[in-house]
Coordinates of C-alpha atoms in Angstrom, one line a residue:
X1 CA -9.3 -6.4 37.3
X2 CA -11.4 -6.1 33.8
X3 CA -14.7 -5.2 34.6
X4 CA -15.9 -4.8 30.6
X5 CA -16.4 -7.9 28.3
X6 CA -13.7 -8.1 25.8
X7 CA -14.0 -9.8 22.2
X8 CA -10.8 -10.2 21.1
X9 CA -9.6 -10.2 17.4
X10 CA -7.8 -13.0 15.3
X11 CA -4.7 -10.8 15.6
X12 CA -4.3 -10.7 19.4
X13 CA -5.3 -13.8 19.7
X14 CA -2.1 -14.8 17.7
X15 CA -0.3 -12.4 19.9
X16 CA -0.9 -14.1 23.1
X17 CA -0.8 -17.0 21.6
X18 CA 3.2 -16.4 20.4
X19 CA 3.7 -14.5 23.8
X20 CA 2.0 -18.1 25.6
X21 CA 4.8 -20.4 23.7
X22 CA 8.1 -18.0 23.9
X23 CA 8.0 -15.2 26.1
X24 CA 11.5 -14.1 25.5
X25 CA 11.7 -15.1 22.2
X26 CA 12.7 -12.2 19.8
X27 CA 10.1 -11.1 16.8
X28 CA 11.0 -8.4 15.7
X29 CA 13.9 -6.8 14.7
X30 CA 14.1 -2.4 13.8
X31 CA 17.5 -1.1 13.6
X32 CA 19.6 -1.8 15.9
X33 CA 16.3 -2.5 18.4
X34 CA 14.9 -6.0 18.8
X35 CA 11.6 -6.7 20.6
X36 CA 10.8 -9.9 22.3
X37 CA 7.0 -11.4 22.7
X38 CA 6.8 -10.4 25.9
X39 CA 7.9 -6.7 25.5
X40 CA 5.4 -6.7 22.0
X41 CA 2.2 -7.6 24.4
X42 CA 3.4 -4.7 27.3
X43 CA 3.8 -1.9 24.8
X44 CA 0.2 -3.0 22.6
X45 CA -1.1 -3.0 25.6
X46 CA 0.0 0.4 27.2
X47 CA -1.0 2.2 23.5
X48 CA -4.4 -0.1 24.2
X49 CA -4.6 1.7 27.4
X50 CA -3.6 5.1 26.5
X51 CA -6.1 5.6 23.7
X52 CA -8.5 4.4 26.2
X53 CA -7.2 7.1 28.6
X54 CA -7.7 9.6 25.9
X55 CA -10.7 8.6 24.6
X56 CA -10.7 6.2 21.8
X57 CA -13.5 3.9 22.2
X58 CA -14.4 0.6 20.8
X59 CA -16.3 0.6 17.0
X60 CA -14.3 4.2 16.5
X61 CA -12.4 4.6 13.2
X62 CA -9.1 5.7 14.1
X63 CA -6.5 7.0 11.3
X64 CA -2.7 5.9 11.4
X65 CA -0.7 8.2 8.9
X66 CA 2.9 7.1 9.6
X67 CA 6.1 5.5 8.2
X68 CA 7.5 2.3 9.0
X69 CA 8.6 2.1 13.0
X70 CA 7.6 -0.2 16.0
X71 CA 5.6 2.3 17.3
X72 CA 3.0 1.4 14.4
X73 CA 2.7 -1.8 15.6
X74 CA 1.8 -1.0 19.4
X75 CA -0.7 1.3 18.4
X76 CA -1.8 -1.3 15.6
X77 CA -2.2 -3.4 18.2
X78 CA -3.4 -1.6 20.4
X79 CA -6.2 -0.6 18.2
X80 CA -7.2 -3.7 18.1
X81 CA -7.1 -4.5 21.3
X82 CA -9.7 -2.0 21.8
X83 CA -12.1 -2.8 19.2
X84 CA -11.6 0.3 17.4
X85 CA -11.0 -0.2 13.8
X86 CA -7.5 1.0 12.0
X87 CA -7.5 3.0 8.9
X88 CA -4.1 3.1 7.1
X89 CA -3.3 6.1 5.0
X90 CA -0.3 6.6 3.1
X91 CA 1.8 9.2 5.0
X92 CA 2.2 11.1 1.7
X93 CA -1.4 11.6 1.1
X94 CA -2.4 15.6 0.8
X95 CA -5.3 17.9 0.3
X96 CA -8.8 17.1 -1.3
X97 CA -7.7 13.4 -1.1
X98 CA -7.1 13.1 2.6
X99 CA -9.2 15.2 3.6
X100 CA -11.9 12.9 1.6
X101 CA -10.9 9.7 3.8
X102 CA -10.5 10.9 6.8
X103 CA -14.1 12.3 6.1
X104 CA -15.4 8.9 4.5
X105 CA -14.2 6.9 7.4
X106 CA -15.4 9.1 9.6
X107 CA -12.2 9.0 11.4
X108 CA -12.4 10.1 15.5
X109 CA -8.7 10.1 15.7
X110 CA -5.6 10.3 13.8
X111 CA -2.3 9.0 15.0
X112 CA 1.0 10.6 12.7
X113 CA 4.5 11.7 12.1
X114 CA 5.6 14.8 13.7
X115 CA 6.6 16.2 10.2
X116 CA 2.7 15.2 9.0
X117 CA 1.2 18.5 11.2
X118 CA 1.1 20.6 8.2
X119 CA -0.7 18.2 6.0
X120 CA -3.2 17.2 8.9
X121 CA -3.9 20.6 10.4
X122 CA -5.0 21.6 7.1
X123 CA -7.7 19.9 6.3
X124 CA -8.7 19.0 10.0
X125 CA -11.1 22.0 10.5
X126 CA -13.1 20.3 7.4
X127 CA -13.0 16.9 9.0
X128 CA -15.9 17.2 11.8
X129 CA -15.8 14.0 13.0
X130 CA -11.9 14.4 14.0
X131 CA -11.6 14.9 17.8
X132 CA -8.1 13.8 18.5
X133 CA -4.6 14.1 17.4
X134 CA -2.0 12.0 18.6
X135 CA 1.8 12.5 17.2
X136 CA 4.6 10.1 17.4
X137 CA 7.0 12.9 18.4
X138 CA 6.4 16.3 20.2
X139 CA 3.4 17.4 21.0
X140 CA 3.2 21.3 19.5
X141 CA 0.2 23.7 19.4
X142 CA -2.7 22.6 18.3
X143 CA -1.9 18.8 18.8
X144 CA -3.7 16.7 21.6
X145 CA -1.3 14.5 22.8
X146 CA 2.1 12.6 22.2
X147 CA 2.5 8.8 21.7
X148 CA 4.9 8.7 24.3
X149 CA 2.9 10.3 26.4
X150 CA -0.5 8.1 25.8
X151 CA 1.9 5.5 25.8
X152 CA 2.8 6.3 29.4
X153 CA 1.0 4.0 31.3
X154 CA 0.3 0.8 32.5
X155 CA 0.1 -2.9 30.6
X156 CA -2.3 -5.1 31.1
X157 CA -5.6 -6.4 29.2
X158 CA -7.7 -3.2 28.5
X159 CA -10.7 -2.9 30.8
X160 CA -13.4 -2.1 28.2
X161 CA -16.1 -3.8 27.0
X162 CA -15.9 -4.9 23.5
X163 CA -19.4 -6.9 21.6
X164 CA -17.4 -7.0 18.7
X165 CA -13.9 -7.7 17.6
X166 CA -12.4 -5.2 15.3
X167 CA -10.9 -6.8 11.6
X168 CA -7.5 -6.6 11.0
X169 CA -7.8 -3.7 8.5
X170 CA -11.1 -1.4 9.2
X171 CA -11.1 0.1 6.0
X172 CA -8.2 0.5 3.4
X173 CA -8.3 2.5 1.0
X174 CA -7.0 2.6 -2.4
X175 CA -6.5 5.0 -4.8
X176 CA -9.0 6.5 -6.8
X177 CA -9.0 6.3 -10.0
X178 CA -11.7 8.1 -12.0
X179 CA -12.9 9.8 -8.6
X180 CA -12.1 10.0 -4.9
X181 CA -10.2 6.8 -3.6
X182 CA -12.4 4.3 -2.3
X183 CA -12.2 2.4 1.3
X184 CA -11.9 -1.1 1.3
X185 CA -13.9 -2.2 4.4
X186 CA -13.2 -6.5 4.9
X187 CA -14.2 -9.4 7.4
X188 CA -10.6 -10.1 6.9
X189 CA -7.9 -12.3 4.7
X190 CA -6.6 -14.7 7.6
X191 CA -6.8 -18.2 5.6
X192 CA -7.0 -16.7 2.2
X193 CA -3.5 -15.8 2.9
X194 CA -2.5 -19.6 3.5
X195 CA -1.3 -20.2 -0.1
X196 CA 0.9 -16.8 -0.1
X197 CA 2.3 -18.1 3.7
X198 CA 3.3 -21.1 2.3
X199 CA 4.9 -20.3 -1.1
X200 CA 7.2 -17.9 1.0
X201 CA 8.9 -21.5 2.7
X202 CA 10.2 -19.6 5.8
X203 CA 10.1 -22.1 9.1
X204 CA 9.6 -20.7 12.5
X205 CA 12.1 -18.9 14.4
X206 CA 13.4 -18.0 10.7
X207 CA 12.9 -14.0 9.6
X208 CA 11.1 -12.5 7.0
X209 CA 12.3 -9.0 5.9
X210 CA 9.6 -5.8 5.0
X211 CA 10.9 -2.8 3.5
X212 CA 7.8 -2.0 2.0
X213 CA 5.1 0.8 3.6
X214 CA 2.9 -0.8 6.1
X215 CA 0.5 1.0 5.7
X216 CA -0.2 -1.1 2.4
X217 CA -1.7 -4.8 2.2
X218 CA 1.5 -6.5 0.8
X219 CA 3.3 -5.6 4.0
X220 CA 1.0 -5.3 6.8
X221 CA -0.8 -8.8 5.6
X222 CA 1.6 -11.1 4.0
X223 CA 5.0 -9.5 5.7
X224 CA 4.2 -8.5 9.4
X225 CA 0.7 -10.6 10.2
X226 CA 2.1 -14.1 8.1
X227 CA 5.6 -13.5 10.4
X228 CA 3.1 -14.1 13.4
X229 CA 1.1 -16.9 12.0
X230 CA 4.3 -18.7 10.8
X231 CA 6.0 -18.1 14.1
X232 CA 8.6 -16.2 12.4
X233 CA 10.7 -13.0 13.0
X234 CA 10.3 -9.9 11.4
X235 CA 12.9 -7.3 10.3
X236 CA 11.1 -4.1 9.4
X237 CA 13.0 -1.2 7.8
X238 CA 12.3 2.5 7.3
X239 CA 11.7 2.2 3.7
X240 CA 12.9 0.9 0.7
X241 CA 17.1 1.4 0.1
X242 CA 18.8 -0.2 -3.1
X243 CA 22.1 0.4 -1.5
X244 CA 21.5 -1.3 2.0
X245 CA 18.3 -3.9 1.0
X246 CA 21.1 -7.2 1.0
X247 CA 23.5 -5.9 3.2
X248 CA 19.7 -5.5 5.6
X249 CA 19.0 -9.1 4.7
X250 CA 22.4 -10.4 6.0
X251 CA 22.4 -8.7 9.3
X252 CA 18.8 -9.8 10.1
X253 CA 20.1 -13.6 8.4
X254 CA 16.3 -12.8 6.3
X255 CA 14.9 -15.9 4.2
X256 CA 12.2 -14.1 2.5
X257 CA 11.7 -10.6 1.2
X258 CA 8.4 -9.4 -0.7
X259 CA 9.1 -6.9 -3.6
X260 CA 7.2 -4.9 -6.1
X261 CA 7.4 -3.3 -9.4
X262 CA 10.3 -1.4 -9.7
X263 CA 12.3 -3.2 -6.8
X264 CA 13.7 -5.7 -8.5
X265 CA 15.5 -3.3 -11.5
X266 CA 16.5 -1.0 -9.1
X267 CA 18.2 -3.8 -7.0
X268 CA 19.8 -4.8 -10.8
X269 CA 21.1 -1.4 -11.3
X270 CA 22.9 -1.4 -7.8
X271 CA 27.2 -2.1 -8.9
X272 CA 27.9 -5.5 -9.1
X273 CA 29.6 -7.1 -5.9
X274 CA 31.8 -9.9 -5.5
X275 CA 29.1 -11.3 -2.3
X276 CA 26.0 -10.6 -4.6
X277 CA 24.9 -14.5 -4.2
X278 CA 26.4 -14.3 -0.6
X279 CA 23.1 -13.5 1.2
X280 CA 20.6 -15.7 3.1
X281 CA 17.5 -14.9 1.1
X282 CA 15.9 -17.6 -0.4
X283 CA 12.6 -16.7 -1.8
X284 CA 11.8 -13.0 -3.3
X285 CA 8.1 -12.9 -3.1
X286 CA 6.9 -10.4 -6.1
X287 CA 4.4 -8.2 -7.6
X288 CA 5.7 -7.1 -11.3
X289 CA 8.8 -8.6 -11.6
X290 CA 10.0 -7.5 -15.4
X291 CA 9.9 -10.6 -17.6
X292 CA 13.3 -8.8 -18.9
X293 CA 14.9 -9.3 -15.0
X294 CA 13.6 -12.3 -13.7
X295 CA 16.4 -14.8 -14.6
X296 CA 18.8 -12.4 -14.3
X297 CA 18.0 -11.4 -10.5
X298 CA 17.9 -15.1 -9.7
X299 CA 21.2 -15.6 -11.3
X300 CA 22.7 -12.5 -9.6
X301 CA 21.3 -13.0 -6.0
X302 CA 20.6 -16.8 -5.9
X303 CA 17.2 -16.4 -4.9
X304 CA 14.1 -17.9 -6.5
X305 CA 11.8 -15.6 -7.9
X306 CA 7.6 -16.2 -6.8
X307 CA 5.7 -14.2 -8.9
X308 CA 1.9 -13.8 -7.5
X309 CA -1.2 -11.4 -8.1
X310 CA -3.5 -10.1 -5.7
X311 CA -5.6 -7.0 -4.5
X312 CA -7.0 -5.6 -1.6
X313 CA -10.1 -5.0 -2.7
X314 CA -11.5 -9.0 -2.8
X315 CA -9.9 -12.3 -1.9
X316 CA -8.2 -14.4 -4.7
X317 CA -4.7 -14.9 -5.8
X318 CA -2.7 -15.9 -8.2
X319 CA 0.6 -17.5 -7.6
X320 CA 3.3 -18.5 -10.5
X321 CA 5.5 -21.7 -8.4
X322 CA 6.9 -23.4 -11.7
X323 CA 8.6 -20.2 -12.5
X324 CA 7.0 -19.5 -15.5
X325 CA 8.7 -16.3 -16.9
X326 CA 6.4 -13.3 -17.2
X327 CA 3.6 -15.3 -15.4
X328 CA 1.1 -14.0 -12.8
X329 CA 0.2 -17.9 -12.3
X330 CA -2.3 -19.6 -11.5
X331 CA -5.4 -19.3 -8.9
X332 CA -4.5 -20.7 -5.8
X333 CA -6.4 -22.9 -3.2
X334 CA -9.8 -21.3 -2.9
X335 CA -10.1 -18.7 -5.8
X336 CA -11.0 -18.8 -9.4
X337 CA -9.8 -16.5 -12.2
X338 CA -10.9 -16.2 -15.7
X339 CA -10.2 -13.7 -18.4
X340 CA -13.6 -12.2 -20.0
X341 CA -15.0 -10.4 -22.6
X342 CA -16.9 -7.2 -22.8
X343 CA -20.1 -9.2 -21.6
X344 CA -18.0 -11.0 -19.1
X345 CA -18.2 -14.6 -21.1
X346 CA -14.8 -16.4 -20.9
X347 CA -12.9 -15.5 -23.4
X348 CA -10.3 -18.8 -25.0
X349 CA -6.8 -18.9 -24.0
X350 CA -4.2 -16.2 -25.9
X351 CA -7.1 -13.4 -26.0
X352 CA -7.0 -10.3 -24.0
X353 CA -9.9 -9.4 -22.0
X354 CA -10.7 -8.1 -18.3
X355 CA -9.4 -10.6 -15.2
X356 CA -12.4 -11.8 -13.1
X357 CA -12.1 -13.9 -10.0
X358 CA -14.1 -15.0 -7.0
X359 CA -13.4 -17.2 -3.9
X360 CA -15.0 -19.9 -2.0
X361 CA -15.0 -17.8 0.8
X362 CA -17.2 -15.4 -1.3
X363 CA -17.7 -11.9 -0.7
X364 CA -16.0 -10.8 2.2
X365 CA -15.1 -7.6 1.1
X366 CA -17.0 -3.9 0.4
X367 CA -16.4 -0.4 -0.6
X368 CA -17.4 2.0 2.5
X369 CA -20.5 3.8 1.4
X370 CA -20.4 2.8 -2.1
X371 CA -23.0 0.0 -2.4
X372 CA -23.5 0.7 -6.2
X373 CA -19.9 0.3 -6.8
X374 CA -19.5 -2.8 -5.0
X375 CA -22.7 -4.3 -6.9
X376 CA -20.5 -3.3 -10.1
X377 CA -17.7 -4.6 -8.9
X378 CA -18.9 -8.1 -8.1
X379 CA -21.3 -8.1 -10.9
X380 CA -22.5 -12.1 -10.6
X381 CA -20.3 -12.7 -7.9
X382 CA -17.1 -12.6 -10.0
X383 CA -15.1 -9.5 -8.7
X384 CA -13.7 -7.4 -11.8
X385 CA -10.8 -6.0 -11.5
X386 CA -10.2 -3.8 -13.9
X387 CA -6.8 -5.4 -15.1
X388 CA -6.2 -7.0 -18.6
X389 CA -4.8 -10.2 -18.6
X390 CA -3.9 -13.3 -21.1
X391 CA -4.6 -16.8 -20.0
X392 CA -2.3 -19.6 -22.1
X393 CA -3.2 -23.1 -23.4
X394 CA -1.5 -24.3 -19.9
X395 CA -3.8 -22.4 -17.4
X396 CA -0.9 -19.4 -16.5
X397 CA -2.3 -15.7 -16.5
X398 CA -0.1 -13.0 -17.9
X399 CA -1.0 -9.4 -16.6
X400 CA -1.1 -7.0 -19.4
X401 CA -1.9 -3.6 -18.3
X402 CA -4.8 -1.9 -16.1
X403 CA -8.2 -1.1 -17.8
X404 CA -8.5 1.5 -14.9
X405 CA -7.1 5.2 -15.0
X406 CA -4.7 4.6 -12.2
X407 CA -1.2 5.1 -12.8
X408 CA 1.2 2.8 -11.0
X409 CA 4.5 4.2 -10.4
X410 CA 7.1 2.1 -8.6
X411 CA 4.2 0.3 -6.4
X412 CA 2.1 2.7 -5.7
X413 CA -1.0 3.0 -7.2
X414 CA -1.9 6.9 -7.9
X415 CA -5.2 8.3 -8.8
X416 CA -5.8 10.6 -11.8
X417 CA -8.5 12.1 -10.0
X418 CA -6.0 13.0 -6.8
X419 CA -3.3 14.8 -9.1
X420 CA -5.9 16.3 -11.5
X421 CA -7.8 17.8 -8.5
X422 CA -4.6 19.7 -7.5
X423 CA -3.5 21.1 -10.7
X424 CA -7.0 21.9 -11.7
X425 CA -6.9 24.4 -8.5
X426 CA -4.6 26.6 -10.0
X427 CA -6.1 30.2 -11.1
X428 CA -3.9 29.8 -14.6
X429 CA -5.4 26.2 -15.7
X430 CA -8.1 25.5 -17.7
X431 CA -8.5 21.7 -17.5
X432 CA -6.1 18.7 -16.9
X433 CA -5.7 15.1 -17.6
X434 CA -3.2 12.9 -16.0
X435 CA -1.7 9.6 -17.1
X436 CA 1.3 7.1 -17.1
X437 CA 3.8 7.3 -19.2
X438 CA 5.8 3.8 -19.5
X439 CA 9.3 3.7 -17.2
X440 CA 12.3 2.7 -17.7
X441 CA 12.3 1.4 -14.2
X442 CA 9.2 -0.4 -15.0
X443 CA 5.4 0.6 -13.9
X444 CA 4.6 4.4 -15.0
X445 CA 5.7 7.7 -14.7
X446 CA 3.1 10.3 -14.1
X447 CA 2.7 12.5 -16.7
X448 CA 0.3 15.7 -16.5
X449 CA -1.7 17.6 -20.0
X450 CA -2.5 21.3 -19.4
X451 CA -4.8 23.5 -20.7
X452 CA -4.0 26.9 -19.5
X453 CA -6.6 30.1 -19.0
X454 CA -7.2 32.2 -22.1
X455 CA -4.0 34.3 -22.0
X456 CA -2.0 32.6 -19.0
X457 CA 1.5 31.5 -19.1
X458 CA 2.9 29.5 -16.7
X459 CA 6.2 27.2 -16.5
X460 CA 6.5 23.8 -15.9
X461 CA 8.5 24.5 -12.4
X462 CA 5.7 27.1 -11.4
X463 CA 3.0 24.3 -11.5
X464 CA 5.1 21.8 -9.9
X465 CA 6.0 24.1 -6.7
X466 CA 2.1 25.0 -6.8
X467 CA 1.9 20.8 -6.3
X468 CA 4.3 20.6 -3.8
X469 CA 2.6 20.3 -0.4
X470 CA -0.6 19.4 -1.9
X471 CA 0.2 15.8 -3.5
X472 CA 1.8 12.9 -2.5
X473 CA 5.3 13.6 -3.3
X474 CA 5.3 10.1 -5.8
X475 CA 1.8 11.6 -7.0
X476 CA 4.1 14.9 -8.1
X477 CA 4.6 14.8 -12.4
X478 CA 7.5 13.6 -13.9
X479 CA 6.2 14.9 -17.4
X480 CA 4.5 18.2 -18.1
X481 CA 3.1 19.2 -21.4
X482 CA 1.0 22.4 -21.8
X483 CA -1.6 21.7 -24.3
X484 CA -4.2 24.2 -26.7
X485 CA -6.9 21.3 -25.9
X486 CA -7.3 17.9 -24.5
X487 CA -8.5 14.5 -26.8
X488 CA -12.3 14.3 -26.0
X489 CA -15.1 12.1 -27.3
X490 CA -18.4 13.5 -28.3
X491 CA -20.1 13.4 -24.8
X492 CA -16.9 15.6 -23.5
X493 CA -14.9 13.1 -21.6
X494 CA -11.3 13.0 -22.1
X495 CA -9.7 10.6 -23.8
X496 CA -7.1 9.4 -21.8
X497 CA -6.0 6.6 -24.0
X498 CA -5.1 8.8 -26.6
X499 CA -2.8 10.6 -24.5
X500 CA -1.5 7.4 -23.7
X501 CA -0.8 6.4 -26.9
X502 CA 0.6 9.1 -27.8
X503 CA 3.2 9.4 -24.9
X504 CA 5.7 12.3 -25.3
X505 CA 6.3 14.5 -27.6
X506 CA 8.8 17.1 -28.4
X507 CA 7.2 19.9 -26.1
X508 CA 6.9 17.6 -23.2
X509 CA 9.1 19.0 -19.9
X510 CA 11.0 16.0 -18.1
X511 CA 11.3 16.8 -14.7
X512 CA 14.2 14.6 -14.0
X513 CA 16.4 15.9 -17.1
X514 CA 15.6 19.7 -16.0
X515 CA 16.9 18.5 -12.3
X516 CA 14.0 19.7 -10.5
X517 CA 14.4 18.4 -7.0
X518 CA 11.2 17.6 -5.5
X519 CA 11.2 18.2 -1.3
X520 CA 9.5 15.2 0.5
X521 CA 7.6 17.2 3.2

């Protein structure tokens, strides 16, 4: 019998809501695995439990650093369940920059993959608030406890008493761009998400396929959560594949899919096949779909492309359903977007300026100990986001490139600051600037300037293996160029958009052409 008052959040409350209706009704769908309501609620609530058992206690910030697998999910849940609050972090995230969120949160616990240890266990004697590790595989020296063994236990509603019900993300962080990432810490996006839920058309009882990390908003919000507010399934996979994403999407019978940046060209650079069209998908939700693509995909695959633009760090969205090629769209229900000047004054349609939006739900959104940067950032209640955008006579935004120093590369947004950190660490260099160089997958390719010691020689492979280990692997440069000195202005900070500009050069090493194999530990 619970003894201990227990809030519950929005998201269990869908749970047992879905597990009320249809027990035995399958959601979700992993391999060859498939998981019914009823077995969803037993297993979020033994992981509930077991992090009980082991010490997790409501209001704690709890780290989850793993890849796509059900197991996520029950401890997701379970999280929740308990009041503690989730922090996502990218499974690829290494040194200085890890070891700054888990410190930032303030992280009690982190949950991981068994491969992970080496990356955790080396900043953990710097992260004081850490008290628990838990690892989805064997528990080794040094390690606390194994999932399956917190997960060994009973079901039931967790006896504890919780004043306050945890959001659905505790803090989320994204990647830094001229310093250390920043945490995202939100109310939560529930009905801001309506117009997004709706332009994906799935029914209930039909599934929704995720490929993408959920450790990021586009799949643990729109994919997994919307699949339980619009009473559909959910097929997760493992990652990403070219080769198997359709083939995935006919044995799961999938509707929807949600894809970003370089997604959709490497889908068109799979070999034709005579059942291309001969898949149940009908709507591709996307994030930087090429202009160049976008009829052709829908031709190939017979799916309608929904282009739409969003971020993590503040409600708003913009959602292109007339198929405007090249389009971001237009706000949807709730939010407002305007393109601005230097001085933030609406700038008339055609000109380029910086993308500002707010929503009528206003500010539900902060950066974790950063108040200055979250007054900056919704400077007169407009959020800016740092992108540059066009709006046209017609009211559709066109995304033209990010004001911001982060480098996008194939979805994931990577911070200067994170590779420049690394490389910078290395007795033989000087300085360091990183920045994307355009792909011809679309998004960027990280490209890394060097300025060596007085004296010091190095190779390009001898930096890379000194990165290995240290970045996220899709942090690692593609493009290395060893430089006498860097573009600066007068005050000594790098230009960066010179480097841009300029792009490569004759001395620049290309990674990929030299066949340097990067290992993805």
């Amino acid at each position: 019998m619970m003894t201990g008052r227990r809030k519950r959040s929005a998201v269990e409350d869908l749970i047992r809501a879905r597990f009320a209706e249809a027990p035995d009704e399958t959601w979700l769908y992993f391999k060859d695995s498939t998981f019914t309501w009823r077995q969803v609620v037993s297993l979020a609530e033994r992981a509930a439990n077991g992090l009980l058992r082991f010490g997790v206690r409501p209001g704690d910030y709890v780290a989850l650093m793993a890849g796509n697998k059900p197991e996520f999910l029950w401890i997701y849940f379970g999280l929740l369940m308990i009041g503690a609050q989730v922090v996502p972090l990218n499974r690829w995230q290494r040194g200085p920059a890890l070891r700054h969120m888990l410190n930032d949160s303030g992280a009690t616990a982190i949950i991981f993959d068994e491969e992970l240890k080496p990356a955790v266990f080396e900043v953990r004697e710097s992260c004081p608030a850490l008290r628990l590790t838990v690892v989805f595989g064997e528990a080794s020296e040094g390690i606390d406890v194994s999932y399956a063994a917190l997960a060994d236990g009973p079901d039931g509603e967790p006896d504890v008493a919780v004043d306050a019900a945890s959001s659905p993300v505790g803090i989320l962080y994204t990647s830094g761009t001229t310093g250390p990432p920043k945490g995202i810490v939100s109310e939560g996006y529930a009905d801001i998400l309506n117009p997004l839920l709706e332009a994906s058309q799935v029914a209930p009882g039909e599934t929704m396929y995720a490929c993408l990390p959920l450790i990021h908003g586009n799949a643990l919000f729109v994919s997994m959560l919307g699949s339980i507010r619009l009473k559909a399934k959910l097929a997760l996979a493992e990652r990403f594949s070219a080769s198997r994403f359709w083939d995935d999407c006919r044995r799961y019978n999938a509707v929807q899919v949600s894809t970003l940046g370089g997604i959709i060209p490497m889908l068109m650079k799979q070999p034709p096949r005579p059942d291309d069209r001969d898949n149940p998908v009908r709507i591709a939700l996307s994030v930087g779909c090429p202009a160049a693509s976008w009829t052709a995909f829908e031709q190939r695959f017979g799916v309608r492309v929904i282009e739409w633009y969003g971020m993590s760090d503040a409600p708003g969205n913009l959602i292109n359903l007339e198929g405007r090629i090249g389009s971001i769209g237009k706000p949807a229900a709730g939010a407002e977007f305007r393109v601005a000047d230097a001085n933030d004054a609406p700038l008339p349609p055609d000109k380029l300026g910086q993308l500002l939006f707010r929503h009528s739900a206003g500010q539900i959104t902060r950066y974790n100990n950063l108040p200055e940067a979250t007054s900056e950032a919704y400077k007169d209640g407009w959020f800016h986001s740092g992108d540059l955008a066009e709006m046209d006579a017609d009211g559709f935004f066109y995304f033209r490139g990010r004001m911001k120093e982060a480098i996008r590369r194939r979805g994931e947004n990577i911070s200067a600051w994170e590779i420049e950190s690394v490389v910078d660490q290395h007795p033989k260099v000087r300085e360091s600037a990183a920045f994307g160089i355009p792909s011809e997958l679309g998004d960027e390719d990280v490209a890394i300037a060097v300025v060596l010691q007085p004296n010091a020689t190095m190779t390009p492979e001898e930096l890379l293996a000194f990165c290995e280990g240290k970045l996220a692997y899709y942090a690692m440069p593609r493009f290395v160029e060893f430089v006498d000195a860097l573009p600066k202005t007068g005050t000594q900070k790098i230009q960066k958009n010179v480097l841009k500009q300029r792009g490569r050069t004759p001395e620049t090493w290309d990674r990929e052409a030299a066949g340097y194999s990067l290992v993805k530990t």
